[in-house]
Amino acid sequence: MEANAKKPKAKAHPKLTPTENAALKRLEHDLITDDGIVPATKGRHAIHCLTVIGTIEGHTLSPDAQKTTKYEHVIPQLVDIEEDPEIEGLLVILNTVGGDVEAGLALAELIAGVSKPSATLVLGGGHSIGIPLAVAARHSFIVPTATMTVHPVRHSGMVLGVPQTLRYFEQMQERIVSFVTEHSKITARRFTQLMHNTGELVMDMGTVLDGRQAVEEGLIDELGGLRDALGYLYKEIEK
């Protein structure tokens, strides 16, 4: 290959008419206000910003007054991010109280499977099943004021008091611990210790970690904010 070979020219975007441009602006506005989605930022590289906020809604509907992230809406977005050649990276911003375990794990597995540079940023909170989501990307960030609550699996509704139910909970717990430890620096033993801590939460067992503690425990890769997360993505894209 010649050293001075010319680089292929970037694909030029077709020029939009004023009507088409106005329609595109309205679509972007609706995506932000209705779904909290920024299709692609307009910096040096096209970064898709995906937000995970409120309760992660699974197979059952959450109350109308509750802010939710619907997993059936996020799944096709992640497929589109992987397939769209114009999207160069993925930024997932989290402020979630947790929610449906299976839905959260499904989204975490999809984020982990994205081949493009990806980063997560925890703001406010990344609690419960939000933890697998927070560690799913290639690199994770958390601001100092954010918190993460590590606790065992909970279940609402009717529970049958049989050994099979207890084994089901154990298996679900093992899946969460396995995913978190595979995608972070924390050990399974330490994560389980934090999960079963009885000396911190008044009405429950578990541990609340702030941003610095989450990094010290190896749960999150780095303390940082939006600038740091975007800087990491730009660096990875330009490699």
PDB file of C-alpha atoms in Angstrom:
ATOM      1  CA  MET A   1       0.000   0.000   0.000  1.00  0.00           C
ATOM      2  CA  GLU A   2       1.400   3.426  -0.939  1.00  0.00           C
ATOM      3  CA  ALA A   3       2.325   5.654   1.995  1.00  0.00           C
ATOM      4  CA  ASN A   4       0.896   8.737   0.319  1.00  0.00           C
ATOM      5  CA  ALA A   5      -2.378   7.104  -0.737  1.00  0.00           C
ATOM      6  CA  LYS A   6      -5.246   9.565  -0.648  1.00  0.00           C
ATOM      7  CA  LYS A   7      -7.930   9.072   1.943  1.00  0.00           C
ATOM      8  CA  PRO A   8     -11.424   8.504   0.598  1.00  0.00           C
ATOM      9  CA  LYS A   9     -13.567  11.611   0.717  1.00  0.00           C
ATOM     10  CA  ALA A  10     -16.264  11.739   3.359  1.00  0.00           C
ATOM     11  CA  LYS A  11     -19.737  11.132   2.044  1.00  0.00           C
ATOM     12  CA  ALA A  12     -21.418  14.470   1.429  1.00  0.00           C
ATOM     13  CA  HIS A  13     -24.844  14.950   2.975  1.00  0.00           C
ATOM     14  CA  PRO A  14     -27.578  16.012   0.555  1.00  0.00           C
ATOM     15  CA  LYS A  15     -28.599  19.633   0.958  1.00  0.00           C
ATOM     16  CA  LEU A  16     -32.033  19.943   2.545  1.00  0.00           C
ATOM     17  CA  THR A  17     -34.706  22.348   1.393  1.00  0.00           C
ATOM     18  CA  PRO A  18     -36.049  24.833   3.979  1.00  0.00           C
ATOM     19  CA  THR A  19     -39.182  22.681   4.354  1.00  0.00           C
ATOM     20  CA  GLU A  20     -37.161  19.483   4.890  1.00  0.00           C
ATOM     21  CA  ASN A  21     -34.838  21.241   7.334  1.00  0.00           C
ATOM     22  CA  ALA A  22     -37.805  22.534   9.362  1.00  0.00           C
ATOM     23  CA  ALA A  23     -39.320  19.027   9.443  1.00  0.00           C
ATOM     24  CA  LEU A  24     -35.999  17.593  10.643  1.00  0.00           C
ATOM     25  CA  LYS A  25     -35.798  20.213  13.410  1.00  0.00           C
ATOM     26  CA  ARG A  26     -39.345  19.346  14.532  1.00  0.00           C
ATOM     27  CA  LEU A  27     -38.483  15.633  14.590  1.00  0.00           C
ATOM     28  CA  GLU A  28     -35.353  16.244  16.687  1.00  0.00           C
ATOM     29  CA  HIS A  29     -37.361  18.443  19.065  1.00  0.00           C
ATOM     30  CA  ASP A  30     -40.056  15.771  19.462  1.00  0.00           C
ATOM     31  CA  LEU A  31     -37.461  13.061  20.108  1.00  0.00           C
ATOM     32  CA  ILE A  32     -35.856  15.135  22.869  1.00  0.00           C
ATOM     33  CA  THR A  33     -39.103  16.263  24.548  1.00  0.00           C
ATOM     34  CA  ASP A  34     -41.066  12.990  24.214  1.00  0.00           C
ATOM     35  CA  ASP A  35     -38.406  10.284  24.485  1.00  0.00           C
ATOM     36  CA  GLY A  36     -35.261  12.002  25.804  1.00  0.00           C
ATOM     37  CA  ILE A  37     -33.290  10.987  22.709  1.00  0.00           C
ATOM     38  CA  VAL A  38     -30.610  12.979  20.898  1.00  0.00           C
ATOM     39  CA  PRO A  39     -30.197  11.132  17.564  1.00  0.00           C
ATOM     40  CA  ALA A  40     -26.610  12.309  16.968  1.00  0.00           C
ATOM     41  CA  THR A  41     -24.668  15.186  18.476  1.00  0.00           C
ATOM     42  CA  LYS A  42     -23.160  17.743  16.135  1.00  0.00           C
ATOM     43  CA  GLY A  43     -19.581  17.848  17.398  1.00  0.00           C
ATOM     44  CA  ARG A  44     -16.478  16.429  15.711  1.00  0.00           C
ATOM     45  CA  HIS A  45     -18.119  13.017  15.546  1.00  0.00           C
ATOM     46  CA  ALA A  46     -21.694  11.748  15.455  1.00  0.00           C
ATOM     47  CA  ILE A  47     -22.419  10.478  18.973  1.00  0.00           C
ATOM     48  CA  HIS A  48     -25.835   9.015  19.756  1.00  0.00           C
ATOM     49  CA  CYS A  49     -26.993  10.081  23.228  1.00  0.00           C
ATOM     50  CA  LEU A  50     -29.270   7.556  24.920  1.00  0.00           C
ATOM     51  CA  THR A  51     -30.864   8.397  28.278  1.00  0.00           C
ATOM     52  CA  VAL A  52     -31.997   5.895  30.902  1.00  0.00           C
ATOM     53  CA  ILE A  53     -34.130   7.754  33.427  1.00  0.00           C
ATOM     54  CA  GLY A  54     -36.685   7.018  36.130  1.00  0.00           C
ATOM     55  CA  THR A  55     -37.905   3.440  36.359  1.00  0.00           C
ATOM     56  CA  ILE A  56     -36.857   0.844  33.789  1.00  0.00           C
ATOM     57  CA  GLU A  57     -40.213  -0.450  32.607  1.00  0.00           C
ATOM     58  CA  GLY A  58     -40.434  -4.104  31.697  1.00  0.00           C
ATOM     59  CA  HIS A  59     -43.317  -6.421  30.877  1.00  0.00           C
ATOM     60  CA  THR A  60     -45.844  -4.507  32.999  1.00  0.00           C
ATOM     61  CA  LEU A  61     -46.777  -0.824  32.788  1.00  0.00           C
ATOM     62  CA  SER A  62     -45.630   1.578  35.479  1.00  0.00           C
ATOM     63  CA  PRO A  63     -48.052   4.153  36.940  1.00  0.00           C
ATOM     64  CA  ASP A  64     -48.798   7.128  34.673  1.00  0.00           C
ATOM     65  CA  ALA A  65     -47.276   9.625  37.121  1.00  0.00           C
ATOM     66  CA  GLN A  66     -43.930   7.804  37.084  1.00  0.00           C
ATOM     67  CA  LYS A  67     -41.091   8.674  34.719  1.00  0.00           C
ATOM     68  CA  THR A  68     -39.998   5.546  32.890  1.00  0.00           C
ATOM     69  CA  THR A  69     -37.583   4.168  30.329  1.00  0.00           C
ATOM     70  CA  LYS A  70     -39.488   1.650  28.215  1.00  0.00           C
ATOM     71  CA  TYR A  71     -37.193  -1.170  27.167  1.00  0.00           C
ATOM     72  CA  GLU A  72     -39.190  -1.933  24.012  1.00  0.00           C
ATOM     73  CA  HIS A  73     -38.380   1.619  22.835  1.00  0.00           C
ATOM     74  CA  VAL A  74     -34.676   1.383  23.638  1.00  0.00           C
ATOM     75  CA  ILE A  75     -34.007  -1.996  21.986  1.00  0.00           C
ATOM     76  CA  PRO A  76     -34.645  -0.791  18.390  1.00  0.00           C
ATOM     77  CA  GLN A  77     -32.564   2.336  19.075  1.00  0.00           C
ATOM     78  CA  LEU A  78     -29.573   0.187  20.017  1.00  0.00           C
ATOM     79  CA  VAL A  79     -30.020  -1.941  16.895  1.00  0.00           C
ATOM     80  CA  ASP A  80     -30.150   1.242  14.806  1.00  0.00           C
ATOM     81  CA  ILE A  81     -26.992   2.586  16.481  1.00  0.00           C
ATOM     82  CA  GLU A  82     -25.133  -0.593  15.577  1.00  0.00           C
ATOM     83  CA  GLU A  83     -26.385  -0.618  11.975  1.00  0.00           C
ATOM     84  CA  ASP A  84     -26.196   3.089  11.076  1.00  0.00           C
ATOM     85  CA  PRO A  85     -22.763   3.801   9.518  1.00  0.00           C
ATOM     86  CA  GLU A  86     -23.085   7.533  10.254  1.00  0.00           C
ATOM     87  CA  ILE A  87     -23.261   7.002  14.035  1.00  0.00           C
ATOM     88  CA  GLU A  88     -19.707   6.707  15.336  1.00  0.00           C
ATOM     89  CA  GLY A  89     -20.213   6.278  19.071  1.00  0.00           C
ATOM     90  CA  LEU A  90     -22.741   5.754  21.865  1.00  0.00           C
ATOM     91  CA  LEU A  91     -23.121   7.766  25.076  1.00  0.00           C
ATOM     92  CA  VAL A  92     -25.558   6.384  27.670  1.00  0.00           C
ATOM     93  CA  ILE A  93     -26.561   8.835  30.408  1.00  0.00           C
ATOM     94  CA  LEU A  94     -28.152   7.268  33.478  1.00  0.00           C
ATOM     95  CA  ASN A  95     -30.271   8.666  36.282  1.00  0.00           C
ATOM     96  CA  THR A  96     -32.400   5.686  37.252  1.00  0.00           C
ATOM     97  CA  VAL A  97     -33.858   4.113  40.380  1.00  0.00           C
ATOM     98  CA  GLY A  98     -33.775   0.669  38.757  1.00  0.00           C
ATOM     99  CA  GLY A  99     -36.788  -1.383  37.777  1.00  0.00           C
ATOM    100  CA  ASP A 100     -37.522  -4.613  35.920  1.00  0.00           C
ATOM    101  CA  VAL A 101     -34.552  -6.984  36.269  1.00  0.00           C
ATOM    102  CA  GLU A 102     -34.971  -8.863  32.988  1.00  0.00           C
ATOM    103  CA  ALA A 103     -35.567  -5.669  30.996  1.00  0.00           C
ATOM    104  CA  GLY A 104     -32.523  -4.018  32.569  1.00  0.00           C
ATOM    105  CA  LEU A 105     -30.292  -7.013  31.847  1.00  0.00           C
ATOM    106  CA  ALA A 106     -31.593  -7.201  28.269  1.00  0.00           C
ATOM    107  CA  LEU A 107     -30.638  -3.565  27.651  1.00  0.00           C
ATOM    108  CA  ALA A 108     -27.273  -4.042  29.379  1.00  0.00           C
ATOM    109  CA  GLU A 109     -26.439  -7.016  27.137  1.00  0.00           C
ATOM    110  CA  LEU A 110     -27.340  -4.997  24.029  1.00  0.00           C
ATOM    111  CA  ILE A 111     -25.177  -2.051  25.107  1.00  0.00           C
ATOM    112  CA  ALA A 112     -22.297  -4.435  25.798  1.00  0.00           C
ATOM    113  CA  GLY A 113     -22.759  -5.911  22.321  1.00  0.00           C
ATOM    114  CA  VAL A 114     -22.425  -2.597  20.447  1.00  0.00           C
ATOM    115  CA  SER A 115     -19.207  -2.759  18.416  1.00  0.00           C
ATOM    116  CA  LYS A 116     -18.718   1.025  18.252  1.00  0.00           C
ATOM    117  CA  PRO A 117     -16.992   3.055  20.993  1.00  0.00           C
ATOM    118  CA  SER A 118     -19.374   3.407  23.931  1.00  0.00           C
ATOM    119  CA  ALA A 119     -19.404   5.116  27.312  1.00  0.00           C
ATOM    120  CA  THR A 120     -21.824   5.451  30.208  1.00  0.00           C
ATOM    121  CA  LEU A 121     -22.198   8.443  32.505  1.00  0.00           C
ATOM    122  CA  VAL A 122     -24.015   8.139  35.840  1.00  0.00           C
ATOM    123  CA  LEU A 123     -25.686  11.349  37.004  1.00  0.00           C
ATOM    124  CA  GLY A 124     -27.906  11.548  40.068  1.00  0.00           C
ATOM    125  CA  GLY A 125     -28.300   7.813  40.554  1.00  0.00           C
ATOM    126  CA  GLY A 126     -27.609   4.458  38.963  1.00  0.00           C
ATOM    127  CA  HIS A 127     -29.380   2.213  41.425  1.00  0.00           C
ATOM    128  CA  SER A 128     -30.335  -1.464  41.537  1.00  0.00           C
ATOM    129  CA  ILE A 129     -30.617  -2.928  38.006  1.00  0.00           C
ATOM    130  CA  GLY A 130     -29.183   0.387  36.777  1.00  0.00           C
ATOM    131  CA  ILE A 131     -25.774  -0.933  37.892  1.00  0.00           C
ATOM    132  CA  PRO A 132     -25.455  -3.515  35.053  1.00  0.00           C
ATOM    133  CA  LEU A 133     -26.443  -0.740  32.635  1.00  0.00           C
ATOM    134  CA  ALA A 134     -23.816   1.588  34.119  1.00  0.00           C
ATOM    135  CA  VAL A 135     -21.011  -0.931  33.572  1.00  0.00           C
ATOM    136  CA  ALA A 136     -22.205  -2.291  30.204  1.00  0.00           C
ATOM    137  CA  ALA A 137     -20.299   0.105  27.932  1.00  0.00           C
ATOM    138  CA  ARG A 138     -16.584  -0.076  27.139  1.00  0.00           C
ATOM    139  CA  HIS A 139     -15.833   2.681  29.681  1.00  0.00           C
ATOM    140  CA  SER A 140     -17.916   4.059  32.541  1.00  0.00           C
ATOM    141  CA  PHE A 141     -17.936   7.471  34.214  1.00  0.00           C
ATOM    142  CA  ILE A 142     -19.682   8.823  37.299  1.00  0.00           C
ATOM    143  CA  VAL A 143     -19.904  12.327  38.750  1.00  0.00           C
ATOM    144  CA  PRO A 144     -18.887  12.768  42.416  1.00  0.00           C
ATOM    145  CA  THR A 145     -22.435  13.609  43.555  1.00  0.00           C
ATOM    146  CA  ALA A 146     -24.067  10.543  41.983  1.00  0.00           C
ATOM    147  CA  THR A 147     -24.964   7.481  44.047  1.00  0.00           C
ATOM    148  CA  MET A 148     -25.381   3.778  43.313  1.00  0.00           C
ATOM    149  CA  THR A 149     -27.387   1.433  45.546  1.00  0.00           C
ATOM    150  CA  VAL A 150     -26.262  -2.198  45.541  1.00  0.00           C
ATOM    151  CA  HIS A 151     -28.914  -4.530  46.976  1.00  0.00           C
ATOM    152  CA  PRO A 152     -30.321  -8.054  46.465  1.00  0.00           C
ATOM    153  CA  VAL A 153     -33.092  -8.816  43.976  1.00  0.00           C
ATOM    154  CA  ARG A 154     -36.533  -7.755  45.148  1.00  0.00           C
ATOM    155  CA  HIS A 155     -39.904  -9.049  44.027  1.00  0.00           C
ATOM    156  CA  SER A 156     -43.349  -7.474  44.205  1.00  0.00           C
ATOM    157  CA  GLY A 157     -46.572  -9.434  43.919  1.00  0.00           C
ATOM    158  CA  MET A 158     -47.471 -13.005  44.804  1.00  0.00           C
ATOM    159  CA  VAL A 159     -44.613 -15.317  45.770  1.00  0.00           C
ATOM    160  CA  LEU A 160     -44.973 -19.073  46.169  1.00  0.00           C
ATOM    161  CA  GLY A 161     -43.220 -20.340  49.284  1.00  0.00           C
ATOM    162  CA  VAL A 162     -41.490 -23.286  47.632  1.00  0.00           C
ATOM    163  CA  PRO A 163     -37.790 -24.152  47.128  1.00  0.00           C
ATOM    164  CA  GLN A 164     -38.091 -23.493  43.387  1.00  0.00           C
ATOM    165  CA  THR A 165     -38.898 -19.826  44.069  1.00  0.00           C
ATOM    166  CA  LEU A 166     -35.806 -19.414  46.214  1.00  0.00           C
ATOM    167  CA  ARG A 167     -33.663 -21.071  43.535  1.00  0.00           C
ATOM    168  CA  TYR A 168     -35.144 -18.731  40.908  1.00  0.00           C
ATOM    169  CA  PHE A 169     -34.084 -15.708  42.982  1.00  0.00           C
ATOM    170  CA  GLU A 170     -30.616 -17.192  43.430  1.00  0.00           C
ATOM    171  CA  GLN A 171     -30.237 -17.719  39.692  1.00  0.00           C
ATOM    172  CA  MET A 172     -31.373 -14.175  38.952  1.00  0.00           C
ATOM    173  CA  GLN A 173     -28.912 -12.844  41.508  1.00  0.00           C
ATOM    174  CA  GLU A 174     -26.109 -14.912  39.977  1.00  0.00           C
ATOM    175  CA  ARG A 175     -26.872 -13.481  36.523  1.00  0.00           C
ATOM    176  CA  ILE A 176     -26.601  -9.929  37.829  1.00  0.00           C
ATOM    177  CA  VAL A 177     -23.389 -10.566  39.767  1.00  0.00           C
ATOM    178  CA  SER A 178     -21.856 -12.356  36.782  1.00  0.00           C
ATOM    179  CA  PHE A 179     -22.631  -9.534  34.350  1.00  0.00           C
ATOM    180  CA  VAL A 180     -21.410  -6.786  36.684  1.00  0.00           C
ATOM    181  CA  THR A 181     -18.137  -8.520  37.529  1.00  0.00           C
ATOM    182  CA  GLU A 182     -17.441  -9.355  33.869  1.00  0.00           C
ATOM    183  CA  HIS A 183     -17.851  -5.700  32.845  1.00  0.00           C
ATOM    184  CA  SER A 184     -16.145  -3.956  35.764  1.00  0.00           C
ATOM    185  CA  LYS A 185     -13.147  -4.367  38.062  1.00  0.00           C
ATOM    186  CA  ILE A 186     -15.090  -5.375  41.178  1.00  0.00           C
ATOM    187  CA  THR A 187     -14.895  -9.005  42.308  1.00  0.00           C
ATOM    188  CA  ALA A 188     -17.957 -11.204  42.751  1.00  0.00           C
ATOM    189  CA  ARG A 189     -17.117 -11.653  46.428  1.00  0.00           C
ATOM    190  CA  ARG A 190     -16.898  -7.907  47.110  1.00  0.00           C
ATOM    191  CA  PHE A 191     -20.045  -7.110  45.115  1.00  0.00           C
ATOM    192  CA  THR A 192     -21.956  -9.755  47.072  1.00  0.00           C
ATOM    193  CA  GLN A 193     -20.651  -8.313  50.362  1.00  0.00           C
ATOM    194  CA  LEU A 194     -21.916  -4.855  49.405  1.00  0.00           C
ATOM    195  CA  MET A 195     -25.237  -6.369  48.377  1.00  0.00           C
ATOM    196  CA  HIS A 196     -25.795  -8.167  51.684  1.00  0.00           C
ATOM    197  CA  ASN A 197     -24.611  -5.380  53.990  1.00  0.00           C
ATOM    198  CA  THR A 198     -27.097  -4.976  56.876  1.00  0.00           C
ATOM    199  CA  GLY A 199     -25.521  -2.008  58.628  1.00  0.00           C
ATOM    200  CA  GLU A 200     -26.324   0.860  56.262  1.00  0.00           C
ATOM    201  CA  LEU A 201     -29.909   0.900  54.954  1.00  0.00           C
ATOM    202  CA  VAL A 202     -32.612   1.319  57.606  1.00  0.00           C
ATOM    203  CA  MET A 203     -35.390  -0.690  55.938  1.00  0.00           C
ATOM    204  CA  ASP A 204     -33.319  -2.937  53.688  1.00  0.00           C
ATOM    205  CA  MET A 205     -29.953  -4.606  53.170  1.00  0.00           C
ATOM    206  CA  GLY A 206     -27.383  -3.251  50.752  1.00  0.00           C
ATOM    207  CA  THR A 207     -24.870  -0.425  50.296  1.00  0.00           C
ATOM    208  CA  VAL A 208     -25.084   3.101  48.895  1.00  0.00           C
ATOM    209  CA  LEU A 209     -21.907   4.217  47.077  1.00  0.00           C
ATOM    210  CA  ASP A 210     -21.201   7.785  46.025  1.00  0.00           C
ATOM    211  CA  GLY A 211     -19.195   8.548  42.891  1.00  0.00           C
ATOM    212  CA  ARG A 212     -15.739   8.319  44.474  1.00  0.00           C
ATOM    213  CA  GLN A 213     -16.579   5.140  46.377  1.00  0.00           C
ATOM    214  CA  ALA A 214     -17.943   3.499  43.205  1.00  0.00           C
ATOM    215  CA  VAL A 215     -14.598   4.149  41.484  1.00  0.00           C
ATOM    216  CA  GLU A 216     -12.576   3.002  44.508  1.00  0.00           C
ATOM    217  CA  GLU A 217     -14.556  -0.270  44.628  1.00  0.00           C
ATOM    218  CA  GLY A 218     -13.835  -0.876  40.936  1.00  0.00           C
ATOM    219  CA  LEU A 219     -17.513  -0.729  40.003  1.00  0.00           C
ATOM    220  CA  ILE A 220     -17.062   2.337  37.758  1.00  0.00           C
ATOM    221  CA  ASP A 221     -13.942   3.019  35.692  1.00  0.00           C
ATOM    222  CA  GLU A 222     -13.475   6.738  36.186  1.00  0.00           C
ATOM    223  CA  LEU A 223     -14.695   9.823  38.014  1.00  0.00           C
ATOM    224  CA  GLY A 224     -15.770  12.397  35.439  1.00  0.00           C
ATOM    225  CA  GLY A 225     -18.543  14.313  33.727  1.00  0.00           C
ATOM    226  CA  LEU A 226     -19.898  14.957  30.265  1.00  0.00           C
ATOM    227  CA  ARG A 227     -16.681  16.486  28.927  1.00  0.00           C
ATOM    228  CA  ASP A 228     -14.688  13.455  30.055  1.00  0.00           C
ATOM    229  CA  ALA A 229     -17.146  10.971  28.536  1.00  0.00           C
ATOM    230  CA  LEU A 230     -17.246  12.773  25.183  1.00  0.00           C
ATOM    231  CA  GLY A 231     -13.449  13.177  25.245  1.00  0.00           C
ATOM    232  CA  TYR A 232     -13.068   9.423  25.713  1.00  0.00           C
ATOM    233  CA  LEU A 233     -15.427   8.682  22.822  1.00  0.00           C
ATOM    234  CA  TYR A 234     -13.671  11.144  20.477  1.00  0.00           C
ATOM    235  CA  LYS A 235     -10.316   9.587  21.370  1.00  0.00           C
ATOM    236  CA  GLU A 236     -11.554   6.051  20.722  1.00  0.00           C
ATOM    237  CA  ILE A 237     -13.181   7.015  17.426  1.00  0.00           C
ATOM    238  CA  GLU A 238     -10.029   8.745  16.194  1.00  0.00           C
ATOM    239  CA  LYS A 239      -7.724   5.811  17.004  1.00  0.00           C
TER     240      LYS A 239
END
